């Protein structure tokens, strides 16, 4: 180990746990040998040392499964490469279910696993009892076994990665706490450590539970906070099988694993305890630390474990462990470049899966630094999915009491968090509530998901089958097609650019030909240099060289970051998301309705599709756009926040004469699929390109501009893509039979040819709809004559290829 800390480095990695060592290893291996890792105390001294060390291959998406599979493969390979044991014990992992919902969830996991070549075996109750007599199966329905999973030694893995990092040239320094992160002109310039300055171009913050407070000092929002985390280790148990798999009893929130002849029992309880609740700060000198025992908190879960694993009843407890583990608001990792400081990357917030994901997130982070982007659908891990308020103590401390338990809680479709709610509400929130709105969170806002009918409770009743909100969605979608629906679109991300160079700047980063003509709206994408779809948005010309950019609610920080990344320094991008409320009036009677509340001209010849203008409603100036994400005649109304409640009430009052209905986001999502519209984050991402997705019409053939990604997309055009977007419907369709979501395998006969990306039931057309990507070796015409299936919960359902969108309303020319 080098004794003298260098004065310069390409990149400084802060944190010497499994994640930091993985980042340093991959950076050095990929060629950035001028990498320095700084650990405030000793390697593993934060939370890595007390990890249970579980490794699992299957994740909730393709990208996360790749991360986990790569991690396990890396550990196997690196053990031999650097001659250091990772302590791998791959005895498999068994997840068991004792209620119908959990059994459905596990079967869906087993079905999805087939897409990624993960060996998963479905076991019934009798098979579980026969193979694993340690389990009391009285209440068990079944389980899934992953033979390739298991556990590793956290210390062994970390020191193995560190050894590999040094082998490729990285330098690692212990007892080197970073005192300050240095910036210049909004960009990383260095760090101070032990009173010395290291000049560097990049940093990677991989400091686990310290990351939030380190980021806060640098003006960076990092939403995580530690909770108290518990497990016990028994006394040695005679004749305990050394090949016992890790057993996860999700419904009782416990897991067990064999540990050198003993059993470790861990929990992920539903109501966790925030650590350091009085000081709200992780002590700088907390190393290899533990908390006082809290047996009262642990006892109910231990009782469940004793019932499920009777062998524990005669085993003494050798060790009761309570220590800190950090969690994020949605129990997903934090990766990528932060929006506040250029070249400041994070790799933290692993939510108790650091050992099982450490190798993969380290690789991903290294690639992200070196290329500036990632060609994978990794948005669920991108730190830019969050806003600044997510890291505020009032939000994050309450949320982690729930999010820790989310790991073993039911992962219901459409599930909403209960903690840290009503942070952002609409001016007309109470009005919406009075009409029976059931709220979900979108872009931080409380937004109506659906409206209860006939005095029903405006609450989700979660299920993997028929959804409790289906009657509401049926009414809302039917009424929008027949009359008019009012949708709240306020959480849309909204940005503005005003500059003499605004138009040419947008031409440089957009694939479509942006029109510098007041009132013109252009649907477009922005790409990365490899042609991956980074943003999906609409650009509107308000005045000459004054543009408004509108994108998805969820991608606010991410889209803003991408746009600013390519704008010239002298051009300001202003975020006006919170300045304007947006109402969507859609349906065949929308024009008749709006004509009763405004004296402006709304006839087709004067207000054509894809245009916008200012209108007046009772003396209030409003920006109106004739656009539609539901495939019907309609208008988007952009209203100042202070006027929104009044405008909402006017629309509701006048709308009574046109059978107006309030509509939620479920109705919108159903109708966008009926109309064949794709959604970024589900159907498109940086992993796809416009030709694959059938969106090449957004690539301008008119403009002679070398826009970002143009060269890549031209090369892609010359080659046949491996996969392509396709639409399907179930041959026998009933709502919730089955519930179609995403990542379900698509088959020709018994051969998997693709996966689903979106699913919904259309009440207007009585069809189950599926969007997805399939191998590009058969045309839609050829597919019509093939035996096609989609698999859900290990059962195959016949499907038909859908040659065009279900809904073909000529809304553009009405």
PDB file of N, CA, C and O in Angstrom, residues 543-579:
ATOM      1  N   UNK A 543     -42.793  32.104 -28.206  1.00  0.00           N
ATOM      2  CA  UNK A 543     -42.483  33.256 -29.050  1.00  0.00           C
ATOM      3  C   UNK A 543     -41.216  32.898 -29.811  1.00  0.00           C
ATOM      4  O   UNK A 543     -40.585  31.880 -29.532  1.00  0.00           O
ATOM      5  N   UNK A 544     -40.811  33.740 -30.743  1.00  0.00           N
ATOM      6  CA  UNK A 544     -39.557  33.485 -31.438  1.00  0.00           C
ATOM      7  C   UNK A 544     -38.424  33.372 -30.422  1.00  0.00           C
ATOM      8  O   UNK A 544     -38.229  34.268 -29.583  1.00  0.00           O
ATOM      9  N   UNK A 545     -37.686  32.264 -30.507  1.00  0.00           N
ATOM     10  CA  UNK A 545     -36.567  31.984 -29.606  1.00  0.00           C
ATOM     11  C   UNK A 545     -36.954  31.964 -28.129  1.00  0.00           C
ATOM     12  O   UNK A 545     -36.151  32.243 -27.246  1.00  0.00           O
ATOM     13  N   UNK A 546     -38.210  31.631 -27.887  1.00  0.00           N
ATOM     14  CA  UNK A 546     -38.703  31.383 -26.523  1.00  0.00           C
ATOM     15  C   UNK A 546     -39.467  30.058 -26.576  1.00  0.00           C
ATOM     16  O   UNK A 546     -40.523  29.976 -27.198  1.00  0.00           O
ATOM     17  N   UNK A 547     -38.873  29.029 -25.949  1.00  0.00           N
ATOM     18  CA  UNK A 547     -39.420  27.679 -26.070  1.00  0.00           C
ATOM     19  C   UNK A 547     -39.754  27.094 -24.701  1.00  0.00           C
ATOM     20  O   UNK A 547     -39.081  27.361 -23.706  1.00  0.00           O
ATOM     21  N   UNK A 548     -40.800  26.286 -24.700  1.00  0.00           N
ATOM     22  CA  UNK A 548     -41.179  25.521 -23.518  1.00  0.00           C
ATOM     23  C   UNK A 548     -41.014  24.033 -23.837  1.00  0.00           C
ATOM     24  O   UNK A 548     -41.440  23.572 -24.899  1.00  0.00           O
ATOM     25  N   UNK A 549     -40.393  23.329 -22.925  1.00  0.00           N
ATOM     26  CA  UNK A 549     -40.146  21.897 -23.095  1.00  0.00           C
ATOM     27  C   UNK A 549     -40.970  21.154 -22.051  1.00  0.00           C
ATOM     28  O   UNK A 549     -40.908  21.458 -20.864  1.00  0.00           O
ATOM     29  N   UNK A 550     -41.748  20.178 -22.502  1.00  0.00           N
ATOM     30  CA  UNK A 550     -42.649  19.453 -21.608  1.00  0.00           C
ATOM     31  C   UNK A 550     -42.316  17.963 -21.683  1.00  0.00           C
ATOM     32  O   UNK A 550     -42.249  17.387 -22.782  1.00  0.00           O
ATOM     33  N   UNK A 551     -42.115  17.353 -20.510  1.00  0.00           N
ATOM     34  CA  UNK A 551     -41.790  15.928 -20.482  1.00  0.00           C
ATOM     35  C   UNK A 551     -42.489  15.273 -19.299  1.00  0.00           C
ATOM     36  O   UNK A 551     -43.260  15.897 -18.573  1.00  0.00           O
ATOM     37  N   UNK A 552     -42.201  14.013 -19.095  1.00  0.00           N
ATOM     38  CA  UNK A 552     -42.868  13.209 -18.069  1.00  0.00           C
ATOM     39  C   UNK A 552     -42.619  13.762 -16.671  1.00  0.00           C
ATOM     40  O   UNK A 552     -41.561  14.335 -16.383  1.00  0.00           O
ATOM     41  N   UNK A 553     -43.585  13.554 -15.790  1.00  0.00           N
ATOM     42  CA  UNK A 553     -43.457  14.001 -14.400  1.00  0.00           C
ATOM     43  C   UNK A 553     -42.281  13.324 -13.701  1.00  0.00           C
ATOM     44  O   UNK A 553     -41.522  13.960 -12.968  1.00  0.00           O
ATOM     45  N   UNK A 554     -42.111  12.035 -13.933  1.00  0.00           N
ATOM     46  CA  UNK A 554     -41.104  11.257 -13.200  1.00  0.00           C
ATOM     47  C   UNK A 554     -39.679  11.615 -13.583  1.00  0.00           C
ATOM     48  O   UNK A 554     -38.745  11.384 -12.818  1.00  0.00           O
ATOM     49  N   UNK A 555     -39.493  12.178 -14.786  1.00  0.00           N
ATOM     50  CA  UNK A 555     -38.137  12.390 -15.303  1.00  0.00           C
ATOM     51  C   UNK A 555     -37.685  13.841 -15.196  1.00  0.00           C
ATOM     52  O   UNK A 555     -36.784  14.270 -15.913  1.00  0.00           O
ATOM     53  N   UNK A 556     -38.279  14.598 -14.306  1.00  0.00           N
ATOM     54  CA  UNK A 556     -38.001  16.037 -14.194  1.00  0.00           C
ATOM     55  C   UNK A 556     -36.504  16.336 -14.058  1.00  0.00           C
ATOM     56  O   UNK A 556     -35.933  17.073 -14.856  1.00  0.00           O
ATOM     57  N   UNK A 557     -35.866  15.783 -13.029  1.00  0.00           N
ATOM     58  CA  UNK A 557     -34.452  16.078 -12.792  1.00  0.00           C
ATOM     59  C   UNK A 557     -33.562  15.451 -13.868  1.00  0.00           C
ATOM     60  O   UNK A 557     -32.570  16.046 -14.283  1.00  0.00           O
ATOM     61  N   UNK A 558     -33.931  14.284 -14.313  1.00  0.00           N
ATOM     62  CA  UNK A 558     -33.122  13.598 -15.321  1.00  0.00           C
ATOM     63  C   UNK A 558     -33.144  14.336 -16.649  1.00  0.00           C
ATOM     64  O   UNK A 558     -32.105  14.534 -17.293  1.00  0.00           O
ATOM     65  N   UNK A 559     -34.339  14.744 -17.095  1.00  0.00           N
ATOM     66  CA  UNK A 559     -34.452  15.453 -18.365  1.00  0.00           C
ATOM     67  C   UNK A 559     -33.779  16.818 -18.293  1.00  0.00           C
ATOM     68  O   UNK A 559     -33.106  17.250 -19.234  1.00  0.00           O
ATOM     69  N   UNK A 560     -33.971  17.492 -17.176  1.00  0.00           N
ATOM     70  CA  UNK A 560     -33.338  18.803 -16.993  1.00  0.00           C
ATOM     71  C   UNK A 560     -31.812  18.661 -17.074  1.00  0.00           C
ATOM     72  O   UNK A 560     -31.132  19.466 -17.717  1.00  0.00           O
ATOM     73  N   UNK A 561     -31.293  17.626 -16.428  1.00  0.00           N
ATOM     74  CA  UNK A 561     -29.852  17.375 -16.441  1.00  0.00           C
ATOM     75  C   UNK A 561     -29.349  17.118 -17.858  1.00  0.00           C
ATOM     76  O   UNK A 561     -28.322  17.667 -18.280  1.00  0.00           O
ATOM     77  N   UNK A 562     -30.096  16.285 -18.603  1.00  0.00           N
ATOM     78  CA  UNK A 562     -29.656  15.951 -19.961  1.00  0.00           C
ATOM     79  C   UNK A 562     -29.654  17.186 -20.863  1.00  0.00           C
ATOM     80  O   UNK A 562     -28.716  17.390 -21.643  1.00  0.00           O
ATOM     81  N   UNK A 563     -30.695  17.999 -20.771  1.00  0.00           N
ATOM     82  CA  UNK A 563     -30.788  19.190 -21.616  1.00  0.00           C
ATOM     83  C   UNK A 563     -29.656  20.161 -21.287  1.00  0.00           C
ATOM     84  O   UNK A 563     -28.952  20.660 -22.180  1.00  0.00           O
ATOM     85  N   UNK A 564     -29.439  20.422 -20.002  1.00  0.00           N
ATOM     86  CA  UNK A 564     -28.400  21.366 -19.581  1.00  0.00           C
ATOM     87  C   UNK A 564     -27.003  20.874 -19.963  1.00  0.00           C
ATOM     88  O   UNK A 564     -26.100  21.676 -20.225  1.00  0.00           O
ATOM     89  N   UNK A 565     -26.854  19.578 -20.001  1.00  0.00           N
ATOM     90  CA  UNK A 565     -25.556  18.977 -20.344  1.00  0.00           C
ATOM     91  C   UNK A 565     -25.082  19.420 -21.729  1.00  0.00           C
ATOM     92  O   UNK A 565     -23.888  19.598 -21.966  1.00  0.00           O
ATOM     93  N   UNK A 566     -26.043  19.613 -22.645  1.00  0.00           N
ATOM     94  CA  UNK A 566     -25.679  19.933 -24.026  1.00  0.00           C
ATOM     95  C   UNK A 566     -25.967  21.379 -24.421  1.00  0.00           C
ATOM     96  O   UNK A 566     -25.684  21.783 -25.544  1.00  0.00           O
ATOM     97  N   UNK A 567     -26.546  22.162 -23.515  1.00  0.00           N
ATOM     98  CA  UNK A 567     -26.769  23.576 -23.815  1.00  0.00           C
ATOM     99  C   UNK A 567     -25.476  24.360 -23.631  1.00  0.00           C
ATOM    100  O   UNK A 567     -24.651  24.038 -22.775  1.00  0.00           O
ATOM    101  N   UNK A 568     -25.324  25.407 -24.415  1.00  0.00           N
ATOM    102  CA  UNK A 568     -24.177  26.297 -24.225  1.00  0.00           C
ATOM    103  C   UNK A 568     -24.260  26.946 -22.849  1.00  0.00           C
ATOM    104  O   UNK A 568     -25.344  27.149 -22.296  1.00  0.00           O
ATOM    105  N   UNK A 569     -23.104  27.287 -22.290  1.00  0.00           N
ATOM    106  CA  UNK A 569     -23.049  27.800 -20.924  1.00  0.00           C
ATOM    107  C   UNK A 569     -23.819  29.104 -20.740  1.00  0.00           C
ATOM    108  O   UNK A 569     -24.312  29.390 -19.649  1.00  0.00           O
ATOM    109  N   UNK A 570     -23.927  29.898 -21.779  1.00  0.00           N
ATOM    110  CA  UNK A 570     -24.572  31.208 -21.641  1.00  0.00           C
ATOM    111  C   UNK A 570     -26.088  31.144 -21.819  1.00  0.00           C
ATOM    112  O   UNK A 570     -26.758  32.173 -21.855  1.00  0.00           O
ATOM    113  N   UNK A 571     -26.637  29.936 -21.921  1.00  0.00           N
ATOM    114  CA  UNK A 571     -28.082  29.790 -22.076  1.00  0.00           C
ATOM    115  C   UNK A 571     -28.657  29.165 -20.812  1.00  0.00           C
ATOM    116  O   UNK A 571     -28.203  28.114 -20.356  1.00  0.00           O
ATOM    117  N   UNK A 572     -29.655  29.825 -20.261  1.00  0.00           N
ATOM    118  CA  UNK A 572     -30.265  29.342 -19.022  1.00  0.00           C
ATOM    119  C   UNK A 572     -31.495  28.494 -19.326  1.00  0.00           C
ATOM    120  O   UNK A 572     -32.348  28.875 -20.121  1.00  0.00           O
ATOM    121  N   UNK A 573     -31.574  27.336 -18.680  1.00  0.00           N
ATOM    122  CA  UNK A 573     -32.767  26.504 -18.724  1.00  0.00           C
ATOM    123  C   UNK A 573     -33.520  26.731 -17.427  1.00  0.00           C
ATOM    124  O   UNK A 573     -33.012  26.442 -16.341  1.00  0.00           O
ATOM    125  N   UNK A 574     -34.718  27.257 -17.513  1.00  0.00           N
ATOM    126  CA  UNK A 574     -35.495  27.576 -16.318  1.00  0.00           C
ATOM    127  C   UNK A 574     -36.541  26.491 -16.072  1.00  0.00           C
ATOM    128  O   UNK A 574     -37.304  26.146 -16.967  1.00  0.00           O
ATOM    129  N   UNK A 575     -36.569  25.977 -14.853  1.00  0.00           N
ATOM    130  CA  UNK A 575     -37.556  24.972 -14.462  1.00  0.00           C
ATOM    131  C   UNK A 575     -38.802  25.691 -13.953  1.00  0.00           C
ATOM    132  O   UNK A 575     -38.771  26.350 -12.914  1.00  0.00           O
ATOM    133  N   UNK A 576     -39.904  25.574 -14.708  1.00  0.00           N
ATOM    134  CA  UNK A 576     -41.146  26.241 -14.318  1.00  0.00           C
ATOM    135  C   UNK A 576     -42.223  25.223 -13.940  1.00  0.00           C
ATOM    136  O   UNK A 576     -43.412  25.544 -13.912  1.00  0.00           O
ATOM    137  N   UNK A 577     -41.797  24.009 -13.619  1.00  0.00           N
ATOM    138  CA  UNK A 577     -42.747  22.935 -13.301  1.00  0.00           C
ATOM    139  C   UNK A 577     -43.740  23.348 -12.228  1.00  0.00           C
ATOM    140  O   UNK A 577     -44.952  23.099 -12.347  1.00  0.00           O
ATOM    141  N   UNK A 578     -43.239  23.984 -11.179  1.00  0.00           N
ATOM    142  CA  UNK A 578     -44.095  24.320 -10.040  1.00  0.00           C
ATOM    143  C   UNK A 578     -44.822  25.652 -10.202  1.00  0.00           C
ATOM    144  O   UNK A 578     -45.520  26.094  -9.282  1.00  0.00           O
ATOM    145  N   UNK A 579     -44.669  26.295 -11.357  1.00  0.00           N
ATOM    146  CA  UNK A 579     -45.346  27.577 -11.596  1.00  0.00           C
ATOM    147  C   UNK A 579     -46.720  27.409 -12.228  1.00  0.00           C
ATOM    148  O   UNK A 579     -47.567  28.294 -12.116  1.00  0.00           O
TER     149      UNK A 579
END
